[in-house]
Short mmCIF file of C-alpha atoms and ligand atoms in Angstrom, two decimals:
data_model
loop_
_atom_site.label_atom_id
_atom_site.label_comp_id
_atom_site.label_asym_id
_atom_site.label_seq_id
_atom_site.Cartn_x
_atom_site.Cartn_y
_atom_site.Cartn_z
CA UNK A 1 -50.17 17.06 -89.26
CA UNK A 2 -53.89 16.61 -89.44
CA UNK A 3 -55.68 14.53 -91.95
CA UNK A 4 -59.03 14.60 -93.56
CA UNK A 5 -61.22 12.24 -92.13
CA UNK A 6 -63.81 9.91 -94.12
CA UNK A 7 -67.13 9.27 -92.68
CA UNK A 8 -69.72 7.06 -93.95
CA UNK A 9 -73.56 8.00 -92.88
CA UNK A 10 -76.45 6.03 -93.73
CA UNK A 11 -79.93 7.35 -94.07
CA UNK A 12 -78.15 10.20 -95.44
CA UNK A 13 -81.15 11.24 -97.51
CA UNK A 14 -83.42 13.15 -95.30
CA UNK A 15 -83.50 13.86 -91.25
CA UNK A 16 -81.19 13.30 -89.18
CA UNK A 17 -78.68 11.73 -91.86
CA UNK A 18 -79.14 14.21 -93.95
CA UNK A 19 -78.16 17.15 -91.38
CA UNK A 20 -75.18 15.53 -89.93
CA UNK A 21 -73.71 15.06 -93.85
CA UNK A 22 -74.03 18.77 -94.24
CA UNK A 23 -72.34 19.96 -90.65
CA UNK A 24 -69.52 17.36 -91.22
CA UNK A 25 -69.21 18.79 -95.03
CA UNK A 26 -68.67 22.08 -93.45
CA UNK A 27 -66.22 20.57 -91.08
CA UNK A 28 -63.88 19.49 -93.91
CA UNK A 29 -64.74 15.34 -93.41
CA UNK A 30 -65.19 13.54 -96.35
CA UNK A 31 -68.36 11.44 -96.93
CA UNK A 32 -69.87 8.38 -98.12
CA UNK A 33 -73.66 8.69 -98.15
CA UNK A 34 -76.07 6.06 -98.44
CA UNK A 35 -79.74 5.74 -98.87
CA UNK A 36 -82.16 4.22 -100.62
CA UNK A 37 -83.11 7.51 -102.75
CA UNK A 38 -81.21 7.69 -105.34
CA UNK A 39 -82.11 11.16 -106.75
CA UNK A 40 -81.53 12.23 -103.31
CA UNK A 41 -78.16 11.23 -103.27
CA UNK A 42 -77.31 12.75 -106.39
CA UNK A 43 -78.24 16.09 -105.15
CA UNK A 44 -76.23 16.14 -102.23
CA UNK A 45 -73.46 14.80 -103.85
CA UNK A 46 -73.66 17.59 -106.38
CA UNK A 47 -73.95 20.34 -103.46
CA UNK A 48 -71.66 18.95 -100.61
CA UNK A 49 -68.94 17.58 -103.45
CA UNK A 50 -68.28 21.52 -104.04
CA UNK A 51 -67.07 20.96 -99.70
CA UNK A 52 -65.39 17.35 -100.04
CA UNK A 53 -64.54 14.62 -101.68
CA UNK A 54 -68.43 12.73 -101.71
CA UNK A 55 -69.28 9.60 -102.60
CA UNK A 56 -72.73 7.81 -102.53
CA UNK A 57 -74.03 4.58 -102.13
CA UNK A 58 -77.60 3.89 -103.23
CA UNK A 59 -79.01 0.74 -100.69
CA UNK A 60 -80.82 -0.99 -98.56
CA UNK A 61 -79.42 -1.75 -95.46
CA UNK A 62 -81.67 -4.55 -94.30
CA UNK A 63 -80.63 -6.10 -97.45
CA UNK A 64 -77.34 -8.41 -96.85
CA UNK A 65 -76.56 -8.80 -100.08
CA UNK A 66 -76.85 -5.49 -101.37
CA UNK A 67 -74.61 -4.10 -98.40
CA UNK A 68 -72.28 -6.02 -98.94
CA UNK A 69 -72.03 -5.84 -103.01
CA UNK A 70 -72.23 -1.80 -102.39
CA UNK A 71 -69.95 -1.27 -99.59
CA UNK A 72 -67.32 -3.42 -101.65
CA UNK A 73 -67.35 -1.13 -104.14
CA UNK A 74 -66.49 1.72 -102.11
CA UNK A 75 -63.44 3.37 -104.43
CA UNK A 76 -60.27 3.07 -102.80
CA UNK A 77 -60.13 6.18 -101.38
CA UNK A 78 -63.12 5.85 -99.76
CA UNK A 79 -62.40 2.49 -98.47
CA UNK A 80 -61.05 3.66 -94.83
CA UNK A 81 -63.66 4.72 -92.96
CA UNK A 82 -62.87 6.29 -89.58
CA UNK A 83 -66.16 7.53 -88.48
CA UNK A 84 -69.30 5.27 -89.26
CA UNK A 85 -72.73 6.97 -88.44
CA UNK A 86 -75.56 3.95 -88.20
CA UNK A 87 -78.21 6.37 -88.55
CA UNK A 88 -80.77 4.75 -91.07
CA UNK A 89 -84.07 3.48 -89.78
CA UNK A 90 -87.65 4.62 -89.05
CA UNK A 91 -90.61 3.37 -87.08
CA UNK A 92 -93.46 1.78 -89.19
CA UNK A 93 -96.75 2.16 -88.01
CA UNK A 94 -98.16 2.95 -84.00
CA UNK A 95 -100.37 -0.31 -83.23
CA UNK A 96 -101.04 -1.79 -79.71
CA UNK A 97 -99.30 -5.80 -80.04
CA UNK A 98 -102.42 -7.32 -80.62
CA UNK A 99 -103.01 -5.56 -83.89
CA UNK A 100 -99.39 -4.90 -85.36
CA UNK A 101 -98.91 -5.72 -88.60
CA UNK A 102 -96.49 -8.06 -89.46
CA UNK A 103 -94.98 -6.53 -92.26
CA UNK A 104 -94.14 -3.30 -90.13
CA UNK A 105 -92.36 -5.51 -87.71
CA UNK A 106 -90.12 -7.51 -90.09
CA UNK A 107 -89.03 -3.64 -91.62
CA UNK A 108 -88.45 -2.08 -87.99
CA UNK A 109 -86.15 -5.59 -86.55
CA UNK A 110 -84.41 -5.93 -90.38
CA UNK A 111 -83.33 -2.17 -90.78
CA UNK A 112 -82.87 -0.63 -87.45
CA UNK A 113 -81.53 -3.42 -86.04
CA UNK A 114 -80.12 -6.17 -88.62
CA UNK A 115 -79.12 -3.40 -91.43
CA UNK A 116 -77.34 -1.77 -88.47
CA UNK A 117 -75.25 -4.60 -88.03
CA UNK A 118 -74.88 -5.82 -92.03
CA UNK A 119 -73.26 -2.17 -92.11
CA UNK A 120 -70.97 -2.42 -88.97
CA UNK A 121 -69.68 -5.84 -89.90
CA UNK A 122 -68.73 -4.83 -92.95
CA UNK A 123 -66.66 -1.51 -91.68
CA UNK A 124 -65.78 -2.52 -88.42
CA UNK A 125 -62.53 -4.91 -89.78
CA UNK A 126 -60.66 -2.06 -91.13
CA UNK A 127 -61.11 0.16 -88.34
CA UNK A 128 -59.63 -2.62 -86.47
CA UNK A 129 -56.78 -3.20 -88.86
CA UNK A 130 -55.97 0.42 -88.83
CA UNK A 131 -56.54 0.24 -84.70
CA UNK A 132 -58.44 3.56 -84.59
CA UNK A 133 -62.28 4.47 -85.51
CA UNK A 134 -65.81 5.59 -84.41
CA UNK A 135 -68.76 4.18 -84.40
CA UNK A 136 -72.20 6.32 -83.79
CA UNK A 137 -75.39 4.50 -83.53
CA UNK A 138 -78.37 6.24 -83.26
CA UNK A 139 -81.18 4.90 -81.36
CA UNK A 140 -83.49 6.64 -79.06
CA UNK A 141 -85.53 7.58 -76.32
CA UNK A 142 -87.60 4.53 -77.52
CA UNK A 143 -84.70 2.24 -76.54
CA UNK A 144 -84.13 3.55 -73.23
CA UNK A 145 -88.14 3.28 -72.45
CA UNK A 146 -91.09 1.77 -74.03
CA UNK A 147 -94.62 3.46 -74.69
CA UNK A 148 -97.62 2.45 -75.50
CA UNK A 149 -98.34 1.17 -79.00
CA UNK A 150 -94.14 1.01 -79.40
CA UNK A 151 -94.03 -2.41 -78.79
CA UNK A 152 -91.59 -3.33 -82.01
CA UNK A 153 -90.16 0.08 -82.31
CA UNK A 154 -88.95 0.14 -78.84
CA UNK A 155 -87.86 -3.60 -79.38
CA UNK A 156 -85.71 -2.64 -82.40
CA UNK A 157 -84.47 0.63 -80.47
CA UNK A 158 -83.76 -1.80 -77.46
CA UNK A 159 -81.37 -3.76 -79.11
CA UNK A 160 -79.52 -0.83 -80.64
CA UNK A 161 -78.94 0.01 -76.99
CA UNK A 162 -77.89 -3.50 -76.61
CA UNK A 163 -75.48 -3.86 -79.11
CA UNK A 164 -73.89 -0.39 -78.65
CA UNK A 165 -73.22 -1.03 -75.13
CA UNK A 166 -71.78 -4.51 -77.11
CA UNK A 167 -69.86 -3.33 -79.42
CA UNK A 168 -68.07 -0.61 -76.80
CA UNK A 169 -66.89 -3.69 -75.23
CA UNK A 170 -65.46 -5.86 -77.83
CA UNK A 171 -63.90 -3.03 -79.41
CA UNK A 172 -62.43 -0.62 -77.05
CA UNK A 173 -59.43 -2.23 -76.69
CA UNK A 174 -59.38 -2.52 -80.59
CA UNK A 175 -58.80 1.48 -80.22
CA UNK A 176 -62.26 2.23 -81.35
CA UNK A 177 -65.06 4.27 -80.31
CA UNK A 178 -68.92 3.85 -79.98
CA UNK A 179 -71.14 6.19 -79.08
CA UNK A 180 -74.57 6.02 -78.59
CA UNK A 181 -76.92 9.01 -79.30
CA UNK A 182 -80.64 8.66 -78.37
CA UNK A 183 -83.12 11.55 -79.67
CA UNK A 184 -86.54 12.55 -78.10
CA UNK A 185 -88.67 14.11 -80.63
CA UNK A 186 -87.42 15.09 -83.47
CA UNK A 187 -89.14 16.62 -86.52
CA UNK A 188 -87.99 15.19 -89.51
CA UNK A 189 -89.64 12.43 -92.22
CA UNK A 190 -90.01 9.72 -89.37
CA UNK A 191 -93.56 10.51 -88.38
CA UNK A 192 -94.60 10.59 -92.00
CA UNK A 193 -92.68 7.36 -92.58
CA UNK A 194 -94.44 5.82 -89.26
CA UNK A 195 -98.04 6.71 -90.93
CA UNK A 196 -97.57 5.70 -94.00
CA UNK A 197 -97.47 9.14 -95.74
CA UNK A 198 -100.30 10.71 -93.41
CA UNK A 199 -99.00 14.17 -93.61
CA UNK A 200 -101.46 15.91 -90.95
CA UNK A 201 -101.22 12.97 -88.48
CA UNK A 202 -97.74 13.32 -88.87
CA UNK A 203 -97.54 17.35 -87.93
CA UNK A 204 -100.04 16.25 -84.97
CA UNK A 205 -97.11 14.58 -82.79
CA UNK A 206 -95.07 17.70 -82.56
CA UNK A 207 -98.31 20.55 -82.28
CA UNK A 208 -98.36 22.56 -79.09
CA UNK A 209 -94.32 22.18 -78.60
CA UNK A 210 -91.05 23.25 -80.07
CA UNK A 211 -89.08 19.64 -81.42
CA UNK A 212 -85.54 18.91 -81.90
CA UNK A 213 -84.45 19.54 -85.06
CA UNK A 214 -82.32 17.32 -87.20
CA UNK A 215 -79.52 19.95 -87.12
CA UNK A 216 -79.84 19.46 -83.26
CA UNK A 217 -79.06 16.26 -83.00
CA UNK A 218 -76.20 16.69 -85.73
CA UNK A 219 -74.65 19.10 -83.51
CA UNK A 220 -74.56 16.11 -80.54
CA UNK A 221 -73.10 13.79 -83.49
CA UNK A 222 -70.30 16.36 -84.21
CA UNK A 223 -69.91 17.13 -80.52
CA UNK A 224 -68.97 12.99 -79.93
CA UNK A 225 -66.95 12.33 -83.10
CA UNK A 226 -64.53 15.98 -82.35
CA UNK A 227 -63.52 14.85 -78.51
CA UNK A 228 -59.88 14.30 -77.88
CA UNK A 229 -58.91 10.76 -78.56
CA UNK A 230 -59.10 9.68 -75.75
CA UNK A 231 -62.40 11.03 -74.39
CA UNK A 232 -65.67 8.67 -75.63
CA UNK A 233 -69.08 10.12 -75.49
CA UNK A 234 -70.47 6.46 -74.61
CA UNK A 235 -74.46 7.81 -74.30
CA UNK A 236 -76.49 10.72 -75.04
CA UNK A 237 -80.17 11.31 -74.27
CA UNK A 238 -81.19 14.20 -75.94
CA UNK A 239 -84.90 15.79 -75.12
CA UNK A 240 -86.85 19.11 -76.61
CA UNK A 241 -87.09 20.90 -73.41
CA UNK A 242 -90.87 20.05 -73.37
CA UNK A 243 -90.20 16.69 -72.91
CA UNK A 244 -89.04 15.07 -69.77
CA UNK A 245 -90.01 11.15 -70.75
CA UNK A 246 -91.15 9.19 -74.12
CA UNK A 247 -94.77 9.91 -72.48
CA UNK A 248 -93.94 13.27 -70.53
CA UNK A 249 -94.58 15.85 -73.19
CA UNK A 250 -95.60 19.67 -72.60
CA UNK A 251 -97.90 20.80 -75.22
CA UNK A 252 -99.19 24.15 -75.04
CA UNK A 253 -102.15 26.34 -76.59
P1 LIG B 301 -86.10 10.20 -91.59
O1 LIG B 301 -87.29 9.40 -92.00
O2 LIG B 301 -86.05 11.63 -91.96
O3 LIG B 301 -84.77 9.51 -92.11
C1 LIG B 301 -84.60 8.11 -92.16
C2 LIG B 301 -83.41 7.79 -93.05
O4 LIG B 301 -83.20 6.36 -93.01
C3 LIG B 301 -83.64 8.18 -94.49
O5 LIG B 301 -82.46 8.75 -95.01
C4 LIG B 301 -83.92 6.85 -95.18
O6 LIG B 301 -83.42 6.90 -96.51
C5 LIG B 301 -83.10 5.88 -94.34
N1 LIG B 301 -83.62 4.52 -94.43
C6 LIG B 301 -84.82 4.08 -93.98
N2 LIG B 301 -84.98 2.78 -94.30
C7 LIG B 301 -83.85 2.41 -94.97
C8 LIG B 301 -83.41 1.20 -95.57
N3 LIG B 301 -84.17 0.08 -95.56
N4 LIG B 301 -82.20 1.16 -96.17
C9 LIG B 301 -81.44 2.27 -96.22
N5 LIG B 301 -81.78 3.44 -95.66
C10 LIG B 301 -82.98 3.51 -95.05
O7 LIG B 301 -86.01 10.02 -90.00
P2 LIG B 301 -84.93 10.52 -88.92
O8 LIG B 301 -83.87 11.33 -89.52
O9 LIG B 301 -85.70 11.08 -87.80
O10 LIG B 301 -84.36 9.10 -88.45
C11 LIG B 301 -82.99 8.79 -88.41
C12 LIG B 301 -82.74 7.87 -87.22
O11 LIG B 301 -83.07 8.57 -86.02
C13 LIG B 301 -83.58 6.60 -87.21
O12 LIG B 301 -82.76 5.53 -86.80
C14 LIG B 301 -84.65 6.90 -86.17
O13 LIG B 301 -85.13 5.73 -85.57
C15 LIG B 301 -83.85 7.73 -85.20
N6 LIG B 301 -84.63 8.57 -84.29
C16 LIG B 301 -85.50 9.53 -84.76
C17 LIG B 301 -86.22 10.30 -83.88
C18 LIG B 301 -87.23 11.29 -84.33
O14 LIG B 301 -88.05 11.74 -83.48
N7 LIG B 301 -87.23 11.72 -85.57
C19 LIG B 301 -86.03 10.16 -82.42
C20 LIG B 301 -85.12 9.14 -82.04
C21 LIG B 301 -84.43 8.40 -82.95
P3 LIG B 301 -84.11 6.26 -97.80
O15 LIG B 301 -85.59 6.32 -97.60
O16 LIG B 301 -83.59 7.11 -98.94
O17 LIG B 301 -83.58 4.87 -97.86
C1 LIG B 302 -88.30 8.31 -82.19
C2 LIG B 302 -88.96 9.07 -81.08
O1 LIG B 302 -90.74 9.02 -79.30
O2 LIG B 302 -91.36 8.10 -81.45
O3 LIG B 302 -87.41 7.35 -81.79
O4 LIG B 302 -89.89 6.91 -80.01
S1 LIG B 302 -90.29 8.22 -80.45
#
């Protein structure tokens, strides 16, 4: 007998999020989506609620409170979540340490890394109850190697490394998954996001190759959570081919 699946993605509004929701819509697993974008929500929810049973959760992650009061009200049957994507989080600004700004670097260590773990505390107990679940974190090339200027980026993408290689441990014999998958370049909103809405600055980091696309690194996602039980992807590093290191880029014309 198989049985639908729930999974619950956050920074399901654009990206990365926003791709894996749709290939795991058309793979018949139902969703919780969360964001901060509300309007954004509602349109997926409208579109991928014609697939499977959606619902969505309108937060922010690095926001203890607000996790918590949200993912409490998950209906009850959304309440068991068997795959949990940790997905939302962005890099704010591209400054050298001596001139970071201190507000980017309280939003990079309280969402990717803090509203990472608000949301796996909260999910994490009834995967153990139930003894079975998956957990995919998505950090990065940035947490496997620093650049220049990624100082607090890399930090926050450091730690996600840190705490995924963590939680494999304290969990595994808890019968539960983590996986780890760590993007290159990928074109989506997060170069936008990291300069502060500068569109052509933005289009700049990917000119002269061919990125990843979200729906890339969706396919990796799917690829991890669809193993036999008892295979676990543990870590992924996945580049454009034009890119051989966080600094090792091949830009042509
Ligand atoms: P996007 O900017 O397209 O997506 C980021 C998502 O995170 C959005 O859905 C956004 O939703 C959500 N988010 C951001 N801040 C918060 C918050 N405080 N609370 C709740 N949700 C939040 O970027 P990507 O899809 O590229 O990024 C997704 C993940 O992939 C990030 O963790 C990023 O670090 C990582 N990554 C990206 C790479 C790239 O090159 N693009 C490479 C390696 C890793 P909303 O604004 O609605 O809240
Ligand atoms: C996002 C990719 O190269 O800006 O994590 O760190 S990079």
């Amino acid at each position: 007998m198989t049985t639908t699946k729930t999974a619950l993605i956050t920074g399901a509004t654009s990206g990365i999020g926003e791709a894996t929701a749709r290939l795991f819509a058309k793979q018949g697993i139902n969703l919780v989506l969360c964001g901060r974008r509300e309007h954004r929500l509602a349109t997926l929810k409208t579109e991928l609620g014609r697939e499977v049973a959606t619902h969505t959760l309108a937060f922010d992650v690095s926001k203890k409170e607000e996790v918590k009061q949200a993912l409490d009200s998950l209906p009850a049957e959304f309440q068991n979540i068997d795959i949990l994507v940790n997905n939302a989080g962005n890099a704010h600004g591209l400054d050298s340490i001596q001139q970071g700004n201190l507000d980017d670097w309280d939003m990079m260590i309280d969402i990717n890394v803090k509203g990472l773990l608000y949301v796996s505390r909260q999910i994490i107990p009834q995967m153990v109850a139930r003894g079975k679940g998956h957990l995919v974190n998505i950090g990065s090339v940035a947490g496997k190697e620093v650049y220049p200027n990624g100082n607090v980026y890399c930090a926050s993408k450091f730690a996600v490394d840190a705490l995924s290689q963590a939680m494999r441990m304290d969990l595994y014999k808890a019968g539960i998954k983590v996986t780890a998958i760590n993007p290159g370049m990928v074109e989506t909103e997060f170069s936008v996001v990291r300069f502060k809405g500068d569109e052509q600055r933005a289009k700049q980091v990917y000119q002269g190759l061919q990125p990843l696309t979200a729906a890339d690194i969706a396919d990796c996602i799917w690829f991890a959570v669809s193993r036999p039980a008892h295979v676990n992807i543990a870590d992924m590093l996945v580049f454009p081919s034009a890119q051989a290191a966080a600094t090792q880029v091949n830009r042509v014309g």
